[in-house]
Short mmCIF file of C-alpha atoms in Angstrom, two decimals:
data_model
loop_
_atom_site.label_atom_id
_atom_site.label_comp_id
_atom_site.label_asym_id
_atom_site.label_seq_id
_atom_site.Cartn_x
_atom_site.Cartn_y
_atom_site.Cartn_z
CA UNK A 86 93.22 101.69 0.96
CA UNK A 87 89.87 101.15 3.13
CA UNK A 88 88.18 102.39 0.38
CA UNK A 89 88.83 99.50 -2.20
CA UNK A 90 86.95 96.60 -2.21
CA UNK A 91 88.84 93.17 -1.60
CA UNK A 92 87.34 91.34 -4.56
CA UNK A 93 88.04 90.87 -8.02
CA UNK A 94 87.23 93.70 -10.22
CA UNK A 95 85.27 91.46 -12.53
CA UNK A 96 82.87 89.98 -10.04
CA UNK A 97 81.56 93.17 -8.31
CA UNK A 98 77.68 93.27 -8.23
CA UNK A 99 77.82 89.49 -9.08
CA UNK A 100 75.57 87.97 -6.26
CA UNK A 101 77.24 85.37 -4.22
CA UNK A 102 75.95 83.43 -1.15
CA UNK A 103 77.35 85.48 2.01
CA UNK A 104 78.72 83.02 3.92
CA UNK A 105 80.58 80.90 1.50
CA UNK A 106 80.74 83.19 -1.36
CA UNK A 107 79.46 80.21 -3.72
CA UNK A 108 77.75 81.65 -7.35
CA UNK A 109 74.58 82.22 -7.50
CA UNK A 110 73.55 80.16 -10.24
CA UNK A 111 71.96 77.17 -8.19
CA UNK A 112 74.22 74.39 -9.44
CA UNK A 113 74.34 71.34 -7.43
CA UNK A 114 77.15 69.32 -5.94
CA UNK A 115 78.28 65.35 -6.54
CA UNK A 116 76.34 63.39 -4.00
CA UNK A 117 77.10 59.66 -4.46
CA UNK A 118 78.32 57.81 -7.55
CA UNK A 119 78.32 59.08 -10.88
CA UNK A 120 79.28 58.23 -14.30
CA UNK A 121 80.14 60.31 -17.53
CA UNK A 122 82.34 59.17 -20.18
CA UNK A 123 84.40 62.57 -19.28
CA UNK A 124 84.61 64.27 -16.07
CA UNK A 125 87.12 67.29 -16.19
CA UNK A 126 88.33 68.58 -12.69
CA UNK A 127 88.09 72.21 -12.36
CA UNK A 128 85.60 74.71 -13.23
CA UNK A 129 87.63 77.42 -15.27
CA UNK A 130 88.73 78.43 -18.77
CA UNK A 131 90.71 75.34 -19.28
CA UNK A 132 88.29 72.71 -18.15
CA UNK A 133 85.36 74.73 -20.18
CA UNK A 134 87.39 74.90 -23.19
CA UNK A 135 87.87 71.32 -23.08
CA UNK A 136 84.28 70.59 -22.70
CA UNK A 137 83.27 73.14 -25.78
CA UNK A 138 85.59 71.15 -28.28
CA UNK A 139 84.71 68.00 -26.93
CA UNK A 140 81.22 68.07 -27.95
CA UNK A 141 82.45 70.13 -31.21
CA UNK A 142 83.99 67.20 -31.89
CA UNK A 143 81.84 63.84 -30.17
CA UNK A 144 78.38 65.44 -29.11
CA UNK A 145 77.26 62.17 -28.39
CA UNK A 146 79.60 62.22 -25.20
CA UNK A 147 78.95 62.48 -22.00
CA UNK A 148 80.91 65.48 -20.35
CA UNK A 149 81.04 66.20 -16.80
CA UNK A 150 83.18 68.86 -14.70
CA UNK A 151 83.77 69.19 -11.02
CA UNK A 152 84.53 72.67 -9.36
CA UNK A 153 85.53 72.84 -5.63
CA UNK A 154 84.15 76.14 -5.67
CA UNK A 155 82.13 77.74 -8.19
CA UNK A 156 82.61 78.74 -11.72
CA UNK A 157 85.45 80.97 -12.38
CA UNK A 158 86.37 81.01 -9.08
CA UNK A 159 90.29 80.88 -9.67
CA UNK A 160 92.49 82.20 -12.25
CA UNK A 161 89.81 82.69 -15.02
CA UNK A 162 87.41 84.99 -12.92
CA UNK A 163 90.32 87.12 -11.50
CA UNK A 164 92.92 87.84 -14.51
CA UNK A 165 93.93 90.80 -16.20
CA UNK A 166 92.10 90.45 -19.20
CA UNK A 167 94.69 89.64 -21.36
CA UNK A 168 93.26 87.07 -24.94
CA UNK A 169 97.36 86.94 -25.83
CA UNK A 170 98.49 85.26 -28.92
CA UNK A 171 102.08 84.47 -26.50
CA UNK A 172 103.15 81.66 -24.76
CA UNK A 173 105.86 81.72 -21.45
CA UNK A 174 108.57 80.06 -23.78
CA UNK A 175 110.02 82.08 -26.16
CA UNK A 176 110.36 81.37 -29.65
CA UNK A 177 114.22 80.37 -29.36
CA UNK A 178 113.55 78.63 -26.53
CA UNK A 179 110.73 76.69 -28.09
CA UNK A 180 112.66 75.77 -31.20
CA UNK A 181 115.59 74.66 -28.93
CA UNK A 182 113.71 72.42 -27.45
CA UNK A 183 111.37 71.35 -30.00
CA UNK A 184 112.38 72.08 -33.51
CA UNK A 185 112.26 74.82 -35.73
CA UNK A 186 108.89 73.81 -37.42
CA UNK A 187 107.59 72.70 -34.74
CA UNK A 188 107.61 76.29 -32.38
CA UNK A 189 106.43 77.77 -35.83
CA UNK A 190 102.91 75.83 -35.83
CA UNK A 191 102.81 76.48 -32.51
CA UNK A 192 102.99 79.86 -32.73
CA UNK A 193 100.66 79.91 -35.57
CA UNK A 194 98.43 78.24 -33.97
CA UNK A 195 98.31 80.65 -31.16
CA UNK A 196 97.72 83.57 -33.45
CA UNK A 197 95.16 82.07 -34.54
CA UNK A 198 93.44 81.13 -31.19
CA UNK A 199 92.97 85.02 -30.10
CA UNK A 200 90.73 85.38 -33.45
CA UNK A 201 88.86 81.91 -32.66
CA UNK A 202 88.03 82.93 -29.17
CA UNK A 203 86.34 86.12 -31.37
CA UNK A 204 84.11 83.35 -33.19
CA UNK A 205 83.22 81.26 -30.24
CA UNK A 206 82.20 84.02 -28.06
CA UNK A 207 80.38 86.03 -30.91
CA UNK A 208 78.39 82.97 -32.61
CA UNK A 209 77.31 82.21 -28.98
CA UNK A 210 76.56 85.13 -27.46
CA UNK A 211 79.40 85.74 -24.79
CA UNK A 212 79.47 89.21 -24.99
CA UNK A 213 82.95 89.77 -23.16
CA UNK A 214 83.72 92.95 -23.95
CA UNK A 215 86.34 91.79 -26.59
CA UNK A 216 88.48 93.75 -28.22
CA UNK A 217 91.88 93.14 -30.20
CA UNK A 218 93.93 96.19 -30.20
CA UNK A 219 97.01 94.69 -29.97
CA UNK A 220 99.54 95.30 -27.16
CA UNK A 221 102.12 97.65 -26.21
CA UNK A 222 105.38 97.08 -24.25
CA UNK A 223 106.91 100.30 -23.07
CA UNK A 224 110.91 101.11 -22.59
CA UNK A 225 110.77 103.30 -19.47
CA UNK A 226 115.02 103.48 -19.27
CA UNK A 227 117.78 102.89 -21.94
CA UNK A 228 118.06 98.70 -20.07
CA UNK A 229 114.35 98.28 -20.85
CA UNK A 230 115.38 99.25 -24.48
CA UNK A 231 118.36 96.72 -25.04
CA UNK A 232 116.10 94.18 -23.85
CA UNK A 233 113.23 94.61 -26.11
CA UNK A 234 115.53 94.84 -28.99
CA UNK A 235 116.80 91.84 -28.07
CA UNK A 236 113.63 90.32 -27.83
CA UNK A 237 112.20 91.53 -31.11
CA UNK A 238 115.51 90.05 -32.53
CA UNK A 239 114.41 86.81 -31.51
CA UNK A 240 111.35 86.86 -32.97
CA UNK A 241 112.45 87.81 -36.21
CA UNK A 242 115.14 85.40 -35.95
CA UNK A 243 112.57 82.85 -35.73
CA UNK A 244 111.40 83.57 -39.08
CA UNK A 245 108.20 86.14 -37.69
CA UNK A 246 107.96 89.63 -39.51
CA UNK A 247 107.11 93.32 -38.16
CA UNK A 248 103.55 92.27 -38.68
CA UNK A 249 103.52 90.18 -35.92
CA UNK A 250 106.22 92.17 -33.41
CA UNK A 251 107.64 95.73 -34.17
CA UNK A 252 109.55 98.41 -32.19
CA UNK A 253 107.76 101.45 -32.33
CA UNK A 254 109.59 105.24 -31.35
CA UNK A 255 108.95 107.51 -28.32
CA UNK A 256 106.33 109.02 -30.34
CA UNK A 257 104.26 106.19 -31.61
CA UNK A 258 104.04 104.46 -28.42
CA UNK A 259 103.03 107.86 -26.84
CA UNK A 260 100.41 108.68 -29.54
CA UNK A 261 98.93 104.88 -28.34
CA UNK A 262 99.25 105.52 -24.79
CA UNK A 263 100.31 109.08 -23.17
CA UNK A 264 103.01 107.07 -20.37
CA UNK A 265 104.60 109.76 -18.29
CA UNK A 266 108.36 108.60 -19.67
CA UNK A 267 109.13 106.15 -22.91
CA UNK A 268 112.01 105.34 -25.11
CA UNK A 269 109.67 103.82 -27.44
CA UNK A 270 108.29 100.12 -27.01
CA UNK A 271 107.22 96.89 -28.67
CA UNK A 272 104.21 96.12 -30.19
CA UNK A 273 101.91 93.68 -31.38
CA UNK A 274 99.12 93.28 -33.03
CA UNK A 275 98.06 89.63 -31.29
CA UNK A 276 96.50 90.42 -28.18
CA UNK A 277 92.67 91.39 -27.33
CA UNK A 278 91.75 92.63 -24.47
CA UNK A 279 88.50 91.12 -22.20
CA UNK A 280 86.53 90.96 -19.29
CA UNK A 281 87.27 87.19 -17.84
CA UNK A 282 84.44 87.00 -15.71
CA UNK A 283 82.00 87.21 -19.01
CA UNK A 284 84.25 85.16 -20.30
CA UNK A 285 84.22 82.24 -17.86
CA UNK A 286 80.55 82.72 -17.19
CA UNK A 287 79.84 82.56 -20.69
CA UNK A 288 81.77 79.53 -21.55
CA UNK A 289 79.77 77.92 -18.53
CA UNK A 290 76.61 78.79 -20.10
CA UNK A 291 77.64 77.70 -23.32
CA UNK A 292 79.00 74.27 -22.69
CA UNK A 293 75.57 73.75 -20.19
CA UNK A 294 73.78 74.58 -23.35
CA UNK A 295 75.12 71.61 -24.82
CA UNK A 296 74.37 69.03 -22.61
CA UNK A 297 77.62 69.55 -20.27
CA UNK A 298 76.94 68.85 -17.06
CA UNK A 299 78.33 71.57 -13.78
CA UNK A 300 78.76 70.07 -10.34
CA UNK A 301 80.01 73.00 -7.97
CA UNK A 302 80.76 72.90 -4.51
CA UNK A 303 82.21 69.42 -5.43
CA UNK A 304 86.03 69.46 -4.05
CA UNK A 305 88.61 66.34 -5.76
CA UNK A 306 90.61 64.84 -3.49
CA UNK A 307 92.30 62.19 -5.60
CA UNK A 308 92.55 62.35 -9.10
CA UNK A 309 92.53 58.89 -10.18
CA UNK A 310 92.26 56.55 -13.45
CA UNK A 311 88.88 56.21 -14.48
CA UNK A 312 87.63 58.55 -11.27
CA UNK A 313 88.07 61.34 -9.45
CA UNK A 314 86.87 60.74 -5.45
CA UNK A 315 85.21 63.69 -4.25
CA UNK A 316 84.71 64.82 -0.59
CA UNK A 317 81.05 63.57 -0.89
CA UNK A 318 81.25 61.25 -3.73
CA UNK A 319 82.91 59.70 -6.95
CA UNK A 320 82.85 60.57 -10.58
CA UNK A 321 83.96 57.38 -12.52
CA UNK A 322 84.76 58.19 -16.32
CA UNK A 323 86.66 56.93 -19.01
CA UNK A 324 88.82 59.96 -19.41
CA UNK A 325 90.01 61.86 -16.58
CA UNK A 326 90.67 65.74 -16.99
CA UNK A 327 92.91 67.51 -14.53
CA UNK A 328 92.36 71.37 -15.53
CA UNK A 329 93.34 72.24 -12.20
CA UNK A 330 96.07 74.89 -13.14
CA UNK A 331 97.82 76.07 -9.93
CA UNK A 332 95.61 74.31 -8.20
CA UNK A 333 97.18 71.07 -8.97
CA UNK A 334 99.44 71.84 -6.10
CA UNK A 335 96.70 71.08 -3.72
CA UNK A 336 96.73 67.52 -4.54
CA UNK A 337 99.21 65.58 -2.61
CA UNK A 338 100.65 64.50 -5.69
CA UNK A 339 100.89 67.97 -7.29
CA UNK A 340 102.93 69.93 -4.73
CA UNK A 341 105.91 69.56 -6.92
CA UNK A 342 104.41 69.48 -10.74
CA UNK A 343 102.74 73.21 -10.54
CA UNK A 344 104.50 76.20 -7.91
CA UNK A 345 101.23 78.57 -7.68
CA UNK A 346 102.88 82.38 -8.21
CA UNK A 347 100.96 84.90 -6.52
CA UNK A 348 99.92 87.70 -8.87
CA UNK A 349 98.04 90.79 -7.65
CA UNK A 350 95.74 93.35 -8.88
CA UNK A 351 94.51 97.41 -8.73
CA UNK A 352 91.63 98.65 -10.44
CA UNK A 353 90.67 102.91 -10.49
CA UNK A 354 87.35 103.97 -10.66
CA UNK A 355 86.27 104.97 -13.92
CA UNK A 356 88.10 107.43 -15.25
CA UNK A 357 86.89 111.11 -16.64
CA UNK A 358 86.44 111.76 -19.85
CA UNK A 359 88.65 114.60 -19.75
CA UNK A 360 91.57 112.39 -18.54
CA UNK A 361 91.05 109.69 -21.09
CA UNK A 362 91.41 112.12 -23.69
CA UNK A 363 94.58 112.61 -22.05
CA UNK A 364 95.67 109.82 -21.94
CA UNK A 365 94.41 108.40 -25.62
CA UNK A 366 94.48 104.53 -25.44
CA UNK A 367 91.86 104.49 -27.51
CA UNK A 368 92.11 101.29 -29.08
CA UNK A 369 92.18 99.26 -25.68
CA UNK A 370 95.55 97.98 -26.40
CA UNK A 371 97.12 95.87 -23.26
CA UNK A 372 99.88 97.42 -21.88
CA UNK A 373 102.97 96.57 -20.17
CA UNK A 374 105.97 98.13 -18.74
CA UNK A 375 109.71 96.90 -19.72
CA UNK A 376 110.45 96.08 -16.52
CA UNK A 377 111.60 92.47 -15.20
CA UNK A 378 109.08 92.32 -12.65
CA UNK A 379 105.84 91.32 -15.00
CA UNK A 380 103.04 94.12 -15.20
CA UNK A 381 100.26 93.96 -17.12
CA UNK A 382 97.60 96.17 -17.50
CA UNK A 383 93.95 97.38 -19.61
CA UNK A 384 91.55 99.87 -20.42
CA UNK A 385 87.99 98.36 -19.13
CA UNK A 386 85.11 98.80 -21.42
CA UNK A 387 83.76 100.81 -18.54
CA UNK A 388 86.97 103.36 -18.49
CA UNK A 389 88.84 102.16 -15.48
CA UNK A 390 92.74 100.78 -15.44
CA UNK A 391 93.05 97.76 -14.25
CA UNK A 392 96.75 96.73 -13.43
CA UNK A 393 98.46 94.17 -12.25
CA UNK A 394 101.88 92.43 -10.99
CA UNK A 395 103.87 90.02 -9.79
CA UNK A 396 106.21 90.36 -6.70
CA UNK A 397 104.38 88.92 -4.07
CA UNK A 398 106.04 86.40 -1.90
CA UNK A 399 105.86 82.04 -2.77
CA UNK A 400 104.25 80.44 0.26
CA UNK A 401 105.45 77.42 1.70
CA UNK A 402 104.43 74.13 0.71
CA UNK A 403 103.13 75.30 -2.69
CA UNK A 404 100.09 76.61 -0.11
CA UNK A 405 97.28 78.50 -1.39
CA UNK A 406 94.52 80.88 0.35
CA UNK A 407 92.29 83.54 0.34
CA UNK A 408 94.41 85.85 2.55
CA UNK A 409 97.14 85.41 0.06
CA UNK A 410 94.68 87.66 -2.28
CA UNK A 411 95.37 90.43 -0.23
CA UNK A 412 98.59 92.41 0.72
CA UNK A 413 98.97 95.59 2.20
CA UNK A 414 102.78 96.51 0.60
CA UNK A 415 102.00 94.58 -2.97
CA UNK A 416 99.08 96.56 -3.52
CA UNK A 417 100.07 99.69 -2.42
CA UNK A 418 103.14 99.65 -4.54
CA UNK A 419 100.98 99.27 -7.75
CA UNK A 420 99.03 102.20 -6.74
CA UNK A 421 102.11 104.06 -7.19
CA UNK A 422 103.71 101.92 -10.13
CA UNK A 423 100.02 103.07 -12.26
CA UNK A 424 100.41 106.55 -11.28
CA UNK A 425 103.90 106.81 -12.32
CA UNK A 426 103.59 105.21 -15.54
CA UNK A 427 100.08 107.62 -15.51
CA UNK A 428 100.28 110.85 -13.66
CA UNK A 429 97.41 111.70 -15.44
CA UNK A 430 95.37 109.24 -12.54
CA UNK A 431 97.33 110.84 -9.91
CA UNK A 432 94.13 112.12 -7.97
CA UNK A 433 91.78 109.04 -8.92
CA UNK A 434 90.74 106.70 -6.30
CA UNK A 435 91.82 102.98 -6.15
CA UNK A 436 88.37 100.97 -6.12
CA UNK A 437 89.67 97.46 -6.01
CA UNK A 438 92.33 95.13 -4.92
CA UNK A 439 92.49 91.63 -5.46
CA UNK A 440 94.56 88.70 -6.81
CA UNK A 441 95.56 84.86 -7.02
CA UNK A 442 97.70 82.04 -7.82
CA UNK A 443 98.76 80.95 -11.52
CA UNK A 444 100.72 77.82 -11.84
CA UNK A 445 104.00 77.63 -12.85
CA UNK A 446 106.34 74.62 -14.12
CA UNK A 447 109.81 74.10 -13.65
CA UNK A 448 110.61 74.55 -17.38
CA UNK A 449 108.13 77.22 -18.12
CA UNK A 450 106.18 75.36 -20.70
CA UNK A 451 102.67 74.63 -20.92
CA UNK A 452 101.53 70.90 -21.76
CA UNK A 453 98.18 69.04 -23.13
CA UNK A 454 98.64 65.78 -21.96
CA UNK A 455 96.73 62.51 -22.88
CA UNK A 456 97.63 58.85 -21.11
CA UNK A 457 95.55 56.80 -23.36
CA UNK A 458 96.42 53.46 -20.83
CA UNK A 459 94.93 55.16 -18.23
CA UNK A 460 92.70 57.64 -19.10
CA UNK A 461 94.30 60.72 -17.62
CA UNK A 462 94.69 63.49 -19.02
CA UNK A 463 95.95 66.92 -17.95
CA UNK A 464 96.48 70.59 -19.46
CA UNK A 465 97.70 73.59 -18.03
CA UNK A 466 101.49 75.46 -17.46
CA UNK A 467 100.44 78.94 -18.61
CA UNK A 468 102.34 80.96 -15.88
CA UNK A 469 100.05 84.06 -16.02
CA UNK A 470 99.51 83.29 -20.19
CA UNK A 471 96.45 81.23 -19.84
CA UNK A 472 93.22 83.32 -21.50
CA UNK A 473 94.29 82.42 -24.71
CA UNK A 474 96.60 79.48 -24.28
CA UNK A 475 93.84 77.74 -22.37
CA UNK A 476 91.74 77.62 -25.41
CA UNK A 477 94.44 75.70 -27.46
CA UNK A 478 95.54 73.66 -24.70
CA UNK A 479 91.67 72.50 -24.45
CA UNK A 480 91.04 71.98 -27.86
CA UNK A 481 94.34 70.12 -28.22
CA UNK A 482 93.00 67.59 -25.47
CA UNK A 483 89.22 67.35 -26.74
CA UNK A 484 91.24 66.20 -30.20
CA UNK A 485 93.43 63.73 -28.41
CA UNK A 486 90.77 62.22 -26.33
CA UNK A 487 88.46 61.87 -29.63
CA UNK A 488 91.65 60.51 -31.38
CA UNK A 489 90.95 62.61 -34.63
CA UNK A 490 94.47 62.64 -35.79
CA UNK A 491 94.70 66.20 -36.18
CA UNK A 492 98.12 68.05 -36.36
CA UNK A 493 97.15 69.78 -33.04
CA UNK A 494 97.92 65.79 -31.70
CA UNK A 495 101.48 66.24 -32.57
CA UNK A 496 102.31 70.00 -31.29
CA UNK A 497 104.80 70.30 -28.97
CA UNK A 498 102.35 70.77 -26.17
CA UNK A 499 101.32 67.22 -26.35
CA UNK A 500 102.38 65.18 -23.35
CA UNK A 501 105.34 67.62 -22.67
CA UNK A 502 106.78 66.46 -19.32
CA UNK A 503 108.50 69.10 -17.19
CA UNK A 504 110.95 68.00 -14.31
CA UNK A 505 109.51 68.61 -10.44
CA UNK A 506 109.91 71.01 -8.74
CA UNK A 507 112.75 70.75 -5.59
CA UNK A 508 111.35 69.54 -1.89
CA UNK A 509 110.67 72.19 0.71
CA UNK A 510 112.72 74.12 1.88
CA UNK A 511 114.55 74.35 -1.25
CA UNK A 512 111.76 75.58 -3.12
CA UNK A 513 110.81 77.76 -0.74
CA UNK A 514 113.98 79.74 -0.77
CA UNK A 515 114.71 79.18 -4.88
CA UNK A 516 111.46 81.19 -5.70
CA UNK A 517 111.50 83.53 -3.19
CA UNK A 518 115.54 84.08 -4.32
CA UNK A 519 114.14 84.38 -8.19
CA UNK A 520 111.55 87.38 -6.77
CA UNK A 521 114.43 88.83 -4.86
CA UNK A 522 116.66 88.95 -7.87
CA UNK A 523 114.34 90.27 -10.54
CA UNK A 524 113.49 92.80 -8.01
CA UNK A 525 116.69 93.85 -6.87
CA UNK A 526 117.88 94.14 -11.21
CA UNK A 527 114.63 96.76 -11.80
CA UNK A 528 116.06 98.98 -8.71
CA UNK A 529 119.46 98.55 -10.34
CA UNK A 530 118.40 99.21 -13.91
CA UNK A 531 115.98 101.89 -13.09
CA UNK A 532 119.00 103.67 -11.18
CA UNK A 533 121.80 102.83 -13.65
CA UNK A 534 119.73 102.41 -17.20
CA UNK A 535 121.85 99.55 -17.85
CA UNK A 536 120.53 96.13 -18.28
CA UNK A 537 121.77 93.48 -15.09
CA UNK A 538 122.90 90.96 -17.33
CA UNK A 539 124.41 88.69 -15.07
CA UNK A 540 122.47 89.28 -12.06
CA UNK A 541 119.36 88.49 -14.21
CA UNK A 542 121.69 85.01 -15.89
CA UNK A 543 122.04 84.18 -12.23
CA UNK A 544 118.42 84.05 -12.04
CA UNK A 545 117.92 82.35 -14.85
CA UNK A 546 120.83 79.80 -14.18
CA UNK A 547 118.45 79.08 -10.83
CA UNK A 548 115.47 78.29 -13.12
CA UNK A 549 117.85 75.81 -14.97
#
């Protein structure tokens, strides 16, 4: 454990200022009064996005964004990795809710957002170690199986083929990836894997490039029509972008629309050559286990695993904070989750631990919303999905705010409004009770290899 470093695999060797761990990169802060005709609050994949498609769209506009901290300083410098074509409602769900037609362009258009993100980053020179092999889901006990099944089912259901989702046997998921135990798996082809801190600090680059302007160090604290008051000045705009993401819940307003979900993360060292060609995974494809709890996972471009989970405890107040990036038992427990999956890594050392928030709504669902009356506008909702669906989510908006009339203006992202979150305590003990519960059904399905069906519809009856 004292041998890992406390910082996001992605950022080591990045130079930051010592004391306040701002970027390098020399951009300046909002001092005074300023005026764009956009200013977008929040400095990461969803507030760059934006900005790109904005002046794809309207280069004659004047784009601003404002990031408390520095660029790629929350969720989008510190993911897994995962460019995923899937979004945290399910097809079903979607089409429930929505329509049939409508969760099908949706989906659609996600598919196709994993290949754009391929354009954009290779016609401008982002090299973020892209690379779309697809991604597995492994069946590590007979309940993990039922479940996938069950998931594929909806899928097809939905009118999607094998092309897009498949169940693949013991064997093929273990000539992919050599797991220590599998009863077979799900996979898709819709899913690249990356390295978000290229990514972010590409995107930056990019939109600068094009006359996008970058105030860091520049915290909001109200988020207001036509401005956004700073702690040491004002942006005044005509369109107001709140790409805030968990963050949102440090507004005073926001505490109830976004719950930020800790998620934490292990890296090894780079791996042997010897023990990759144990373990195959030669086509980078993300990888999770079946379990409840999410995991996610990657092979780096420089031969390390990188792995992640959730399972670390909601903090009261929707409160956010560095030392929330760090715990002892969370970590420790995905040291041993990677080498059981991979007993191949059993002797390689754990480099890096870090992690962070990602924002969840009540409902689940991601929105891209545009108040024409007043000017604000907000996107976000990915619950841990965002690399990808942050592109969409930002285009979406750049179309609304241009008013171009596109299809994209009518998806069923478009001002989606999800019902608050409950007051403290409540919440407090609801999410912690929804960890609790998940956790408790992987103990009971690892030990009994049958799926918790009703413990897991409790939980899901406490989502609502």
């Amino acid at each position: 454990m004292s041998l890992c470093r406390a910082i996001p695999l992605w950022q080591d060797g990045v130079e930051f200022d010592a004391a306040t761990r701002r970027g390098a990169v020399g951009r300046g802060a909002v001092d005074g009064v300023v005026e764009f005709d956009v200013v977008i609050v929040g400095g990461g994949y969803t507030g760059l996005w934006t900005a790109f498609y904005l002046k794809q769209l309207a280069p004659q506009l004047s784009v601003s964004i404002v990031e408390s901290q520095f660029v790629g300083f929350g969720g989008s410098g510190r993911n897994g990795g995962w460019c995923s074509a899937f979004l945290p409602m399910s097809p079903s769900e979607m089409s429930a809710e929505h329509g049939a037609q409508a969760m099908r362009f949706l989906q659609d258009q996600m598919f196709a957002t994993v290949d754009e993100i391929a354009r954009v980053t290779q016609s401008n020179n982002i090299d973020c170690d892209f690379y779309k092999g697809g991604t597995i889901t492994s069946a590590s006990n007979a309940a993990h199986v039922e479940r996938l099944h069950h998931y594929i089912d909806d899928w097809h259901a939905a009118g999607f083929s094998d092309t897009d989702m498949s169940w693949e046997s013991a064997d093929q998921i273990s000539h992919r990836v050599a797991v220590r135990s599998t009863f077979g798996g799900m996979y898709s082809p819709h899913c690249a894997a990356i390295h978000p801190w290229k990514l972010v600090t590409g995107l930056a680059r990019t939109v600068e490039s094009l006359g996008v302007v970058i105030f860091e160090d520049s915290r909001a604290i109200s988020i207001e029509p036509r401005r956004v008051v700073l702690e040491r000045g004002e942006v005044r705009a005509k369109w107001v972008v709140n790409a805030l993401e968990s963050f949102t819940s440090q507004l005073p307003a926001g505490k109830r629309k976004i719950v930020p979900l800790y998620s934490l993360m292990v890296a090894t060292e780079p791996l042997s050559e010897s023990v990759w060609r144990s373990l195959g995974w030669t086509h980078r494809e993300t990888f999770a286990d079946g379990r409840n709890m999410v995991t996610y996972a990657q092979r780096t471009a420089d031969g390390r695993i990188a792995f992640g989970g959730r399972g670390a405890p909601y903090h009261f107040g929707s409160s956010i904070s560095d030392s929330y990036d760090r715990n002892t038992t969370i970590h420790s427990r995905l040291e041993q989750t990677v080498q059981e999956i991979f007993p191949q890594v059993a002797d390689a050392q754990f480099t890096h631990h870090w992690g962070g928030p990602v924002g969840a709504p009540r409902d689940w669902h991601a929105f891209a919303n545009v108040d024409v009356a007043t000017g604000l506008c907000a996107g976000g909702g990915y619950v841990g999905d965002g690399v990808a669906l942050s592109s969409l989510v930002g285009r979406t908006l750049a179309h609304q705010i241009v008013d171009t009339g596109d299809a994209l203006t009518r998806s069923a992202l478009v001002n989606h409004q999800s019902k608050k979150w409950e007051f403290e305590p409540l919440r407090w003990l609801g999410v912690n009770s929804l960890l609790a519960l998940t956790e408790y059904a992987d103990k009971a399905e690892r030990r009994t290899h049958r799926p918790m069906k009703r413990l897991l519809a409790l939980r899901d009856g406490l989502l609502g």
